[in-house]
CSV table of C-alpha atoms in Angstrom, one decimal:
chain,number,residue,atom,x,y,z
A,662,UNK,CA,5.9,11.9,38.7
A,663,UNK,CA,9.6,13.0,39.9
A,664,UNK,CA,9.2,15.4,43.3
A,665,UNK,CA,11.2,18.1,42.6
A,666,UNK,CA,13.3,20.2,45.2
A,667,UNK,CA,14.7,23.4,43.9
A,668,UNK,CA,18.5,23.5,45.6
A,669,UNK,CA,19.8,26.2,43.8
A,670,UNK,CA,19.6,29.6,44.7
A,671,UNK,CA,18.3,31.9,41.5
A,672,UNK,CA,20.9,34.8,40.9
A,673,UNK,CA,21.0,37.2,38.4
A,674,UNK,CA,24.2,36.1,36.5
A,675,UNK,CA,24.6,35.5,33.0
A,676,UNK,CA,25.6,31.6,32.7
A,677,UNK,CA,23.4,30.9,36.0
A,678,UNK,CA,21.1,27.9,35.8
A,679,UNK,CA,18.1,26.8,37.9
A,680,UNK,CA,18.7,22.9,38.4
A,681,UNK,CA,16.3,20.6,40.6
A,682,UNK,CA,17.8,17.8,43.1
A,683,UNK,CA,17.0,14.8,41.5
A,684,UNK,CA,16.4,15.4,37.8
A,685,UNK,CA,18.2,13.3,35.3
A,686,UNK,CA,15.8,13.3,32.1
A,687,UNK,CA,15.7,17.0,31.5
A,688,UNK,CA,18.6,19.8,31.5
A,689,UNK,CA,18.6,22.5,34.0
A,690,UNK,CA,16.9,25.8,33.1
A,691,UNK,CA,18.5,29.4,32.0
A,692,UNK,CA,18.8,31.9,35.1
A,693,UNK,CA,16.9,35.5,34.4
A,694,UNK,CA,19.4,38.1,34.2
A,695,UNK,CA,17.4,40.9,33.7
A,696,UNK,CA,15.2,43.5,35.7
A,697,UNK,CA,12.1,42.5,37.8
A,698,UNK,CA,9.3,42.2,35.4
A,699,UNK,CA,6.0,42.0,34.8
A,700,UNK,CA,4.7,40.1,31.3
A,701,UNK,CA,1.5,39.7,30.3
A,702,UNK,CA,0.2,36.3,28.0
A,703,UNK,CA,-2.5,36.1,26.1
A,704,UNK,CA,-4.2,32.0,26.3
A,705,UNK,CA,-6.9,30.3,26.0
A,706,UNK,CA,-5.9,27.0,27.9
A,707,UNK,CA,-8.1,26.4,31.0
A,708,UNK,CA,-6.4,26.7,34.0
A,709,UNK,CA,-2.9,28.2,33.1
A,710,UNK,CA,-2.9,30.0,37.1
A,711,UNK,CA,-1.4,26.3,38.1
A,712,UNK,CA,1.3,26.5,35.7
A,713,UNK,CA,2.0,30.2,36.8
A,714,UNK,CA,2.3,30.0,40.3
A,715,UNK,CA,4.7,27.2,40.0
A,716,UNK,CA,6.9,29.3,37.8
A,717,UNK,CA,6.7,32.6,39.7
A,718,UNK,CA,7.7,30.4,42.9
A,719,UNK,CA,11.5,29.3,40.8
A,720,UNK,CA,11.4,32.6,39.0
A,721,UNK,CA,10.4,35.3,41.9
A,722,UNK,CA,11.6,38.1,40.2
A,723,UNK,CA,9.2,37.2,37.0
A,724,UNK,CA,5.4,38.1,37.4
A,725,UNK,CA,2.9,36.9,35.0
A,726,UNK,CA,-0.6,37.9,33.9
A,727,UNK,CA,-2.6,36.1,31.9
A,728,UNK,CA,-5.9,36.9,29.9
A,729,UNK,CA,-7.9,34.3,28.9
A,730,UNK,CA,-7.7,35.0,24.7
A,731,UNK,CA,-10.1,33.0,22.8
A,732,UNK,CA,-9.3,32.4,19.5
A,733,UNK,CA,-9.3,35.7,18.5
A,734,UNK,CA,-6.4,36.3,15.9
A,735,UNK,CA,-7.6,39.1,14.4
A,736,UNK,CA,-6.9,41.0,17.6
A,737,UNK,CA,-3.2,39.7,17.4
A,738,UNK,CA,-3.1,41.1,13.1
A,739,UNK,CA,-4.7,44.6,13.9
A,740,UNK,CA,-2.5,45.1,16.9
A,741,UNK,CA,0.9,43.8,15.1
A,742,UNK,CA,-0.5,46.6,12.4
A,743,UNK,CA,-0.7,49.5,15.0
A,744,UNK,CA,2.5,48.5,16.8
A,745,UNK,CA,1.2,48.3,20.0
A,746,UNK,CA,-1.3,46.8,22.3
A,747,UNK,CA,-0.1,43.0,22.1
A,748,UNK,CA,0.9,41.2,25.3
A,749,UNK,CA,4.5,39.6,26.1
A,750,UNK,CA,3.0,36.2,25.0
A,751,UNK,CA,0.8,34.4,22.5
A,752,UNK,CA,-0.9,31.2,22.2
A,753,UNK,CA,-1.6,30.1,19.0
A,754,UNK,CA,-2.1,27.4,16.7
A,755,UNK,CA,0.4,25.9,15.2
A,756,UNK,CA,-1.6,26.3,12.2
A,757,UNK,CA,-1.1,30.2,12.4
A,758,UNK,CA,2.0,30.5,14.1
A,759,UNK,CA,4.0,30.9,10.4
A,760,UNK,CA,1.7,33.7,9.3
A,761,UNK,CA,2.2,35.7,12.8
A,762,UNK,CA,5.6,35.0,11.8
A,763,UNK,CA,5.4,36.5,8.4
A,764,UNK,CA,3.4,39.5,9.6
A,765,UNK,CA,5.7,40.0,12.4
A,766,UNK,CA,3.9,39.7,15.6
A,767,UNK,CA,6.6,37.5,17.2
A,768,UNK,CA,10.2,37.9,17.8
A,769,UNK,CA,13.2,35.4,18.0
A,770,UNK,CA,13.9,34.4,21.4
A,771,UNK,CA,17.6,32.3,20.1
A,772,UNK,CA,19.5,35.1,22.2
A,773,UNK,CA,17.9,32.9,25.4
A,774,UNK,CA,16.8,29.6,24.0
A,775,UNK,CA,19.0,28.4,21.1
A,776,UNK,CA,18.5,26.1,19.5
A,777,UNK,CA,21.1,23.2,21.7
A,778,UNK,CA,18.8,24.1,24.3
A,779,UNK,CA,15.3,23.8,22.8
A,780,UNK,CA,16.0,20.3,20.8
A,781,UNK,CA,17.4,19.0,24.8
A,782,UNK,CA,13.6,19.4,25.8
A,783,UNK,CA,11.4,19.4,22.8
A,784,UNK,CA,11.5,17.0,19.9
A,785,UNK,CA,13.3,18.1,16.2
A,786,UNK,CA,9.9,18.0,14.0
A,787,UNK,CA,8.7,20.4,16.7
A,788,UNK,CA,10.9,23.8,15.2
A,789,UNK,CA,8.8,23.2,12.4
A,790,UNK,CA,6.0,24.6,13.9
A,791,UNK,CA,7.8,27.1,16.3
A,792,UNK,CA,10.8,28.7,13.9
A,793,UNK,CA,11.9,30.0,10.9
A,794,UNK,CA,14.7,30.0,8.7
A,795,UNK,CA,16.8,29.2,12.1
A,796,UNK,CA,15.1,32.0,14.2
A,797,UNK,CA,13.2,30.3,17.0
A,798,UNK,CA,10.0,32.3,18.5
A,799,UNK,CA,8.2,30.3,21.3
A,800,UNK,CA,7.8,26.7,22.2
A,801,UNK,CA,5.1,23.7,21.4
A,802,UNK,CA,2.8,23.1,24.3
A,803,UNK,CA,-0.3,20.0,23.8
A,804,UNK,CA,0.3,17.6,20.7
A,805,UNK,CA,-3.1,17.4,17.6
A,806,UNK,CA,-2.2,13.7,17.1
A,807,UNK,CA,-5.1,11.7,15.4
A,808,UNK,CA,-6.8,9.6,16.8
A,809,UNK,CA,-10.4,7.4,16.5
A,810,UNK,CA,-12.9,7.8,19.1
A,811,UNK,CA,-15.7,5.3,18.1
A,812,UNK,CA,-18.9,4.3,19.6
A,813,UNK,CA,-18.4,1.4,20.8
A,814,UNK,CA,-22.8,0.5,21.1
A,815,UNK,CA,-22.8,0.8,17.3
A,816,UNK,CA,-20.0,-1.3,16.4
A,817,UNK,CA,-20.9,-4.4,18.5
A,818,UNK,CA,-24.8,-3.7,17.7
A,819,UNK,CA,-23.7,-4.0,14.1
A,820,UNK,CA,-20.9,-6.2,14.0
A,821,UNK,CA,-17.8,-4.1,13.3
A,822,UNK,CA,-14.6,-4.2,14.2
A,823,UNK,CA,-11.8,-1.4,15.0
A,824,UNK,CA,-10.3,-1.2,12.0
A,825,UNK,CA,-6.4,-0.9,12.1
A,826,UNK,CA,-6.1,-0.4,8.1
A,827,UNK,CA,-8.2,1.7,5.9
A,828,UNK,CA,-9.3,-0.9,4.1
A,829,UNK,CA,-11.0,-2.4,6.7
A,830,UNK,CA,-12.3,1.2,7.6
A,831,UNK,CA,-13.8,0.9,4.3
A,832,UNK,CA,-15.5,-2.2,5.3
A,833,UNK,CA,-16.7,-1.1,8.4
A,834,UNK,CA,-18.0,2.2,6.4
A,835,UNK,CA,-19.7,0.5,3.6
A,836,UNK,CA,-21.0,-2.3,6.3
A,837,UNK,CA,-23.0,0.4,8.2
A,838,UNK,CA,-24.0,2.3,5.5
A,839,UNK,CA,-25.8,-0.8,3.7
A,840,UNK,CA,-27.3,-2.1,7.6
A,841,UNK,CA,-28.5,1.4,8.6
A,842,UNK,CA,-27.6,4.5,6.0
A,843,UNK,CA,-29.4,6.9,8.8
A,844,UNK,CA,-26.0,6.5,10.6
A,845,UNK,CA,-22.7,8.0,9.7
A,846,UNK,CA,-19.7,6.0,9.7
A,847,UNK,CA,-17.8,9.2,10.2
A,848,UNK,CA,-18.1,12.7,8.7
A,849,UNK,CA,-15.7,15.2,6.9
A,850,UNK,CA,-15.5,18.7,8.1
A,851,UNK,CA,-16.4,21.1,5.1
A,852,UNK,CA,-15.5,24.1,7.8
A,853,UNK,CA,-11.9,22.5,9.5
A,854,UNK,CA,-8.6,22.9,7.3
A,855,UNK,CA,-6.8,21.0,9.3
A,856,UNK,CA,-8.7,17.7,8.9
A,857,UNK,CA,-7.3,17.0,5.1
A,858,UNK,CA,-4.0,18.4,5.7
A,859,UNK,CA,-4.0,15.9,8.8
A,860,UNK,CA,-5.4,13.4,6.6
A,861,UNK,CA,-2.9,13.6,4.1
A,862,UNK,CA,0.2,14.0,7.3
A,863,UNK,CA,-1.2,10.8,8.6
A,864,UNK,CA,0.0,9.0,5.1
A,865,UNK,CA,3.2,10.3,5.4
A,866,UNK,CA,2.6,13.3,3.2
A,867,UNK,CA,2.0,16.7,3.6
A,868,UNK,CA,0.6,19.4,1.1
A,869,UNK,CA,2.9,22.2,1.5
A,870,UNK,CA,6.1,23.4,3.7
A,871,UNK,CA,8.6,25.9,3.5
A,872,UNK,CA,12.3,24.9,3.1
A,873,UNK,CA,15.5,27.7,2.1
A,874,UNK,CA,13.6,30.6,2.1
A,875,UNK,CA,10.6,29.5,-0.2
A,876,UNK,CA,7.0,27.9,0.0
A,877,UNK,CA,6.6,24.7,-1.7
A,878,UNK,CA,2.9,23.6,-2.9
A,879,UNK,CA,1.6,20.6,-3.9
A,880,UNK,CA,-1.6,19.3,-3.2
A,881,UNK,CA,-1.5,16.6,-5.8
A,882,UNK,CA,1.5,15.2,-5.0
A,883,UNK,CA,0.9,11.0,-5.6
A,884,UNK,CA,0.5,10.6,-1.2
A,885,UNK,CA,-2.4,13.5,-1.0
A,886,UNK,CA,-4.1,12.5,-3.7
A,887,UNK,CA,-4.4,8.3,-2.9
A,888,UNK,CA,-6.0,10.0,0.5
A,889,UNK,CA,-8.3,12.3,-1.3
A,890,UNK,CA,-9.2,9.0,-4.0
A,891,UNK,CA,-9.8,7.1,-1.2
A,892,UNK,CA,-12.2,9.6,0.5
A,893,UNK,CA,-14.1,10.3,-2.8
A,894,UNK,CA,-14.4,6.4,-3.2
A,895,UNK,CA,-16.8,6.3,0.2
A,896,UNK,CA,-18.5,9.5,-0.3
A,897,UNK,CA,-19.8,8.8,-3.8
A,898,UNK,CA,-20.6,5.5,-2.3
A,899,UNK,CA,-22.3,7.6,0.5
A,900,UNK,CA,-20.6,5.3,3.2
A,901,UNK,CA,-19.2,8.5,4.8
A,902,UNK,CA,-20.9,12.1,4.2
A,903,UNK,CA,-19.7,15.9,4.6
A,904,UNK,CA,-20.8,17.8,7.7
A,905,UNK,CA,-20.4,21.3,9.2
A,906,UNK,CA,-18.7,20.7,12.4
A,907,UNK,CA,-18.9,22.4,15.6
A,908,UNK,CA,-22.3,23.6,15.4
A,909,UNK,CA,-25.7,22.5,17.4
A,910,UNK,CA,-27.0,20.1,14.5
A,911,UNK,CA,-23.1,18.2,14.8
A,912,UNK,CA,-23.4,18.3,18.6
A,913,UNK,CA,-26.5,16.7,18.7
A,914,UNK,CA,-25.8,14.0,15.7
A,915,UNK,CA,-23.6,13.2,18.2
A,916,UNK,CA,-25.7,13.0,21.3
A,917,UNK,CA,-28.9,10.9,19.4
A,918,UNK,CA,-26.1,8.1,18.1
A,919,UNK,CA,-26.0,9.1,14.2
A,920,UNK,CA,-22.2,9.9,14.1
A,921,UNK,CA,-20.1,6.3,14.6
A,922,UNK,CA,-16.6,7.7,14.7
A,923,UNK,CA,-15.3,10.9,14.8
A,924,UNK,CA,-11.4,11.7,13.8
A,925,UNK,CA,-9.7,14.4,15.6
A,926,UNK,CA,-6.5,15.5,17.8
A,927,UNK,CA,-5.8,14.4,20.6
A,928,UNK,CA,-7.9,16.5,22.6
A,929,UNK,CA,-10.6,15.5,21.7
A,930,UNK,CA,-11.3,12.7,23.8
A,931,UNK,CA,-12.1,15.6,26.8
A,932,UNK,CA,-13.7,17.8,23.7
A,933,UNK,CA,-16.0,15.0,23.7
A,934,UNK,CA,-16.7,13.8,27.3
A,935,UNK,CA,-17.6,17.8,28.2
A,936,UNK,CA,-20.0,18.6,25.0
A,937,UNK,CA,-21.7,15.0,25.0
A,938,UNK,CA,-22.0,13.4,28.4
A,939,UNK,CA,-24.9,12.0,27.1
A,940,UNK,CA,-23.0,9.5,25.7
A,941,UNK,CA,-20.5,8.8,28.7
A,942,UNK,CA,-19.6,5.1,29.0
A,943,UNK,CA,-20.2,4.1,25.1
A,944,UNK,CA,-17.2,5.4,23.3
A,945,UNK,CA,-13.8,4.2,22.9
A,946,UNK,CA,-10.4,5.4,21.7
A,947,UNK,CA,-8.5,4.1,19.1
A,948,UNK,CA,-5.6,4.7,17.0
A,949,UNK,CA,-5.8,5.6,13.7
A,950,UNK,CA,-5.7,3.1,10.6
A,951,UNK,CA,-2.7,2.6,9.1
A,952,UNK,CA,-2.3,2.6,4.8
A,953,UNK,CA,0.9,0.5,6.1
A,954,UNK,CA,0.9,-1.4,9.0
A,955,UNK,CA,3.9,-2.2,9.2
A,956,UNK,CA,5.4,1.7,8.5
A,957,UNK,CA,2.8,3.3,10.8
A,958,UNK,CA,2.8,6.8,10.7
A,959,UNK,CA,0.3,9.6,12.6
A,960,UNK,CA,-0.1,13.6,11.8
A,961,UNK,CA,-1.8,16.2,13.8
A,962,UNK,CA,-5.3,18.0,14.0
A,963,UNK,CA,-4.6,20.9,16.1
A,964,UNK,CA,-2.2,21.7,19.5
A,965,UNK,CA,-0.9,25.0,20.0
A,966,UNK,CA,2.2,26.5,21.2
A,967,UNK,CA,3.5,30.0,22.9
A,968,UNK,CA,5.7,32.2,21.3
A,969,UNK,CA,7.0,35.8,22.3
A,970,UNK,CA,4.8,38.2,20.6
A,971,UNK,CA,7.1,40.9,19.2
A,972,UNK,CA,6.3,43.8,21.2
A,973,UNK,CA,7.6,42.5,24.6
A,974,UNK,CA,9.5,44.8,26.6
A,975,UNK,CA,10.6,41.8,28.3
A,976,UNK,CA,11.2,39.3,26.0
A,977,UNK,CA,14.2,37.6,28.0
A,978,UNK,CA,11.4,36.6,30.8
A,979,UNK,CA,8.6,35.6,28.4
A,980,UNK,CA,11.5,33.4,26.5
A,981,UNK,CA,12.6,32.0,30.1
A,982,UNK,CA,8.4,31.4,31.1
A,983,UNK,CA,7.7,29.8,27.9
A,984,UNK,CA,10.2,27.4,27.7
A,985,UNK,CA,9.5,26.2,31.2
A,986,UNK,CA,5.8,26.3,31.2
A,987,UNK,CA,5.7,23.5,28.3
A,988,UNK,CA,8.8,21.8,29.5
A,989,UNK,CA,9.2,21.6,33.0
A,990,UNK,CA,7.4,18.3,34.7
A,991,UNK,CA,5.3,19.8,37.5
A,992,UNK,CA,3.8,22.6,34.4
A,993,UNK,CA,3.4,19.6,32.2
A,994,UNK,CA,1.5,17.7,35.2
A,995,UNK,CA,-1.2,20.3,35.8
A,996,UNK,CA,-1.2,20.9,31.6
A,997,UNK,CA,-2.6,17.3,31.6
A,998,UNK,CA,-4.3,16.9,35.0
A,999,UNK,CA,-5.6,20.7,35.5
A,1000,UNK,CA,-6.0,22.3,31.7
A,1001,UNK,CA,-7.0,18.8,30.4
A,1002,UNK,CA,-4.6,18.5,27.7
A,1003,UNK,CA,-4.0,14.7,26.9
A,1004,UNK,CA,-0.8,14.4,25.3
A,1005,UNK,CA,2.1,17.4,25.8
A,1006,UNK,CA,5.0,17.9,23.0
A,1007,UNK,CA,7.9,18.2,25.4
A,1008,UNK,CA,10.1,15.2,25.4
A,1009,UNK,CA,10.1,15.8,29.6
A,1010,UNK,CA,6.4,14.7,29.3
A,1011,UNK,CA,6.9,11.3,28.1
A,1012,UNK,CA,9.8,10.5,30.4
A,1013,UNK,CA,8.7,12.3,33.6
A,1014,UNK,CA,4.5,12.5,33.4
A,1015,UNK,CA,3.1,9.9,31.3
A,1016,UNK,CA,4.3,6.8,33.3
A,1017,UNK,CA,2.3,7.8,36.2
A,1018,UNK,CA,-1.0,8.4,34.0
A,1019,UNK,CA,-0.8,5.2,31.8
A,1020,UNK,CA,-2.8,3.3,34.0
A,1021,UNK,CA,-5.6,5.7,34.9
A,1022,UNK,CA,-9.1,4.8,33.9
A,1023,UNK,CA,-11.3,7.2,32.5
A,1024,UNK,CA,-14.9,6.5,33.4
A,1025,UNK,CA,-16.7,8.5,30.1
A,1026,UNK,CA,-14.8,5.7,28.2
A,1027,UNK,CA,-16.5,3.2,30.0
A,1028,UNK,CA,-13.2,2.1,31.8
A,1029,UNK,CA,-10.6,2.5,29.2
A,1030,UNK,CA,-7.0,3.8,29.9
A,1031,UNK,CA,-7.1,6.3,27.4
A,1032,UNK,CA,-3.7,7.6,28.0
A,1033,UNK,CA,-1.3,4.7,26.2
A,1034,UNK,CA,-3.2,5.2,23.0
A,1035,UNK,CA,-3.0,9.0,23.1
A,1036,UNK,CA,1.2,8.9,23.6
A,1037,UNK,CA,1.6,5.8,21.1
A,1038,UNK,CA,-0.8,8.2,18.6
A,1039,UNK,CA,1.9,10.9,19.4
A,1040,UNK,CA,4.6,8.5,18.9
A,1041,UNK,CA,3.4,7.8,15.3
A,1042,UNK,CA,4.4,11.4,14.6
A,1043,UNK,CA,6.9,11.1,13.0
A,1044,UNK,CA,7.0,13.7,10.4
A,1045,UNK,CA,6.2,17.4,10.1
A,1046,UNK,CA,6.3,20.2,7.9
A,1047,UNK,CA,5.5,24.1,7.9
A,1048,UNK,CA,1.9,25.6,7.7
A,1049,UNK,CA,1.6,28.2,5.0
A,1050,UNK,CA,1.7,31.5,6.1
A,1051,UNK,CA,-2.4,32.2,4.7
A,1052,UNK,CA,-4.3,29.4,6.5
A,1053,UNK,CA,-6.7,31.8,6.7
A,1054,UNK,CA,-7.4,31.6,3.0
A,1055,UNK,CA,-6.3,27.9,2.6
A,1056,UNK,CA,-9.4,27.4,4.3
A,1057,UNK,CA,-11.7,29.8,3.1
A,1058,UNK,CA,-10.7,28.3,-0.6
A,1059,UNK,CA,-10.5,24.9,0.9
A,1060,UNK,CA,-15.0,25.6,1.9
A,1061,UNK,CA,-15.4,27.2,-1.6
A,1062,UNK,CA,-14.7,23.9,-3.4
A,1063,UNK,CA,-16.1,21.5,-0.8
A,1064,UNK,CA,-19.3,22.8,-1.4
A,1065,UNK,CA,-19.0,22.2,-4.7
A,1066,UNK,CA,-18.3,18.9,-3.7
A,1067,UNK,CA,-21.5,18.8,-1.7
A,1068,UNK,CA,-23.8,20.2,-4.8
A,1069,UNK,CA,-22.9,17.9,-6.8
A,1070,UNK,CA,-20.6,20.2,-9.0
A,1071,UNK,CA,-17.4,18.4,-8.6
A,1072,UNK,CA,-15.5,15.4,-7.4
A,1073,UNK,CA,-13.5,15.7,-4.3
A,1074,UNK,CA,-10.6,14.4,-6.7
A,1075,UNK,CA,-11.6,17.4,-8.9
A,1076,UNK,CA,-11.3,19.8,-6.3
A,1077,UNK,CA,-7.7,19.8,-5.2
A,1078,UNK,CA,-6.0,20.7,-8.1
A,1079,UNK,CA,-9.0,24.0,-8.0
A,1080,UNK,CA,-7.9,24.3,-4.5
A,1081,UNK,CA,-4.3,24.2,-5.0
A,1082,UNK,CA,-5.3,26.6,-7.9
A,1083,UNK,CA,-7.0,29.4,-5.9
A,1084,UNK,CA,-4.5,29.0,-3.3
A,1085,UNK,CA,-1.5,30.0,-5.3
A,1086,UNK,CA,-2.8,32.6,-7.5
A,1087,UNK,CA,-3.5,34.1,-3.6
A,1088,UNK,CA,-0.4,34.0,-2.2
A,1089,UNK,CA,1.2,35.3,-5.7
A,1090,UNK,CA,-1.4,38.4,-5.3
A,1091,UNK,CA,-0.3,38.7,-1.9
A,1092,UNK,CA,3.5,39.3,-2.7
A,1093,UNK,CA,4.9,35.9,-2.0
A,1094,UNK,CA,7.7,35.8,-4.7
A,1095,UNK,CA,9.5,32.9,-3.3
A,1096,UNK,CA,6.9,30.2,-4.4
A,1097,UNK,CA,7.8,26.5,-5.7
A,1098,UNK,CA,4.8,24.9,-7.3
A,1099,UNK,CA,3.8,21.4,-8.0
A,1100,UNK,CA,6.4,19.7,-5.8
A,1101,UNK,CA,7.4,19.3,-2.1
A,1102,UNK,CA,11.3,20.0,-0.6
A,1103,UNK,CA,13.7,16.7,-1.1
């Protein structure tokens, strides 16, 4: 990790920049022209006070608050709706982001951070989660990249192998299943949204995006439904099972050794060490199977980003705090060492950060540096698209049929094109005019 030495003197003069002495991987950072100010952020990332202080310290004359959110984004619709009471800046999702966006509780900060700027510190695929039509409202903080985190107790106990294609997943999955069916190879969330779409990103694919002003859908396009075939296969075979996720009888299939692998974001290798320690010292971390080895490609379950909500009185200062909390190396080094986020998106975090963590070992993993699979799991990213602006009810739908699924009513394969259904004729009802069906942008 690069020491940094502010040398230049903050001054409030349009064309100013903040630069530090000896950095050659990032650009220097916009000077705040305006008016002392105080801007509030709503987050739920642990430990943002580390972060802050650094950033007050090279912007003195910028003060900010921050209020531990939760995932509360109803409070962010009603207040959007009664055109006050939101804070400068807002965590969310990149799942949500595009329907904050659509409901206007963000506002374009390209005035301070265009877009030559924000592609010199964060990746391209990244405006799809933080703009629209060209109008850029916040920046990406952690990255959801899958990845495998297996038990590594069962797999020697019953001869299995880390599986680096899905076939072999398969194998390993029906292999369990036939030596000891009270175990799960791995489970599908009936309650998480973002696990299919992930599913489907992590074949190359994706079920939906938005592209010249107009939503395209298209969740049985040929790549989403050989993922969904493929998952039907091993849950009519009953090699891998539904479950409701996040609650006390998940928590504790994971604690008593009935859940062998569990796919998720990044994050959750820490998600698990602090809700199982039970378990410390028999899991391992793995990137995910490929359909083509030699064309490897990775999605995301999860990560978040900050935008500038759209009633800032001060949205020059939140643009300027944003783009430095998630860019700037000694943020991203207490993002990942303080707040426990594995992997950031900034492109400052793999040239600046990760070289100093690649070789740390992580006890709960029995040893294992951790860290090299997380970034070459981010690296696979290599695609993205834009979440649809009613997540909300792309999941809600997305439960409806599952548990159809899960009485026996219906096929997995039988359910997407019901999904996709029910999904539409919602977004029609809702006003969305601009809609492109049954295919995906070229």
């Amino acid at each position: 990790m690069k020491k940094l030495v502010i040398f230049a003197v903050l001054v409030a003069l349009v064309g100013v920049f903040v630069v530090f002495a000896d950095s050659t991987t990032y650009p220097a950072y916009p000077a705040y022209t305006g008016p002392a100010a105080t801007i509030t952020m709503w987050a739920w990332t642990s430990n943002e006070n580390y972060s802050i202080d650094a950033f007050e310290k090279v912007y003195p004359n910028i003060h900010v608050v921050w209020s531990n959110f939760g995932v509360d984004y109803t409070k962010i619709l009603t207040s959007t709706a009664a055109g006050k009471g939101l804070p400068d800046v807002i965590m969310s999702e990149y799942t949500y982001a595009p329907q904050f966006i659509e409901y206007g509780s963000f506002q374009p900060i390209n005035k301070w951070i265009p877009e030559s700027l924000y592609l010199k510190f964060f990746p391209e695929y990244s405006l799809k989660w933080t703009s629209l039509d060209g109008q850029i409202y916040g920046t990406p903080q952690d990255s959801g990249a899958i990845v495998m985190l297996y038990r590594k107790d069962i797999f020697e106990k019953y001869g299995l192998t880390v599986p680096t294609t899905w076939q072999e997943f398969a194998q390993d999955a029906e292999k369990l299943h036939s030596e000891n069916p009270n175990i799960a190879f791995t489970t599908i969330p009936n309650n998480w949204v973002i696990w299919p779409v992930g599913m489907v990103w992590q074949a190359g694919g994706s079920m939906f995006d938005y592209a010249n002003g107009k939503w395209y859908v298209d969740f049985t396009n040929p790549t989403a439904m050989k993922v969904f075939d493929y998952w039907n296969n091993l849950l009519q075979e009953g090699a891998v099972k539904f479950d409701t996720w996040w609650t006390a009888d998940w928590y504790k299939e994971i604690d008593q050794g009935k859940l062998a692998v569990i796919i998720s974001g990044a994050w959750s290798p820490e998600w698990v060490s602090l809700n199982s320690p039970s378990t410390s010292g028999k899991w391992g971390v793995a990137l995910l199977p490929q359909w083509d080895p030699n064309n490897p490609h990775n999605g995301e379950m999860g990560g978040s980003g900050f935008y500038v909500s759209s009633q800032s009185k001060y949205p020059e200062a939140a643009a300027l705090f944003v783009l430095w909390l998630n860019s700037n190396p000694q943020s991203l080094e207490y993002l990942n060492q303080k707040s426990q986020l594995a992997a950031l998106v900034s492109n400052v975090f793999t040239t600046d950060v990760a070289p100093s963590l690649e070789n740390v070992e992580y006890p709960y993993f029995g040893g294992q540096k951790i860290v090299p699979v997380v970034l070459e799991a981010n690296n696979q990213v290599n695609t993205a698209f834009v979440w649809l602006p009613v997540m909300d009810y792309v999941q809600s739908s997305m439960q409806t049929e599952f548990q159809k699924v899960i009485d026996g009513k219906e096929s997995l394969v039988d359910a997407i094109p019901n999904w996709q259904k029910a999904v539409v004729a919602f977004m029609k009802k809702q006003g969305f005019n601009n809609l492109v069906v049954g295919q995906l942008p070229k």
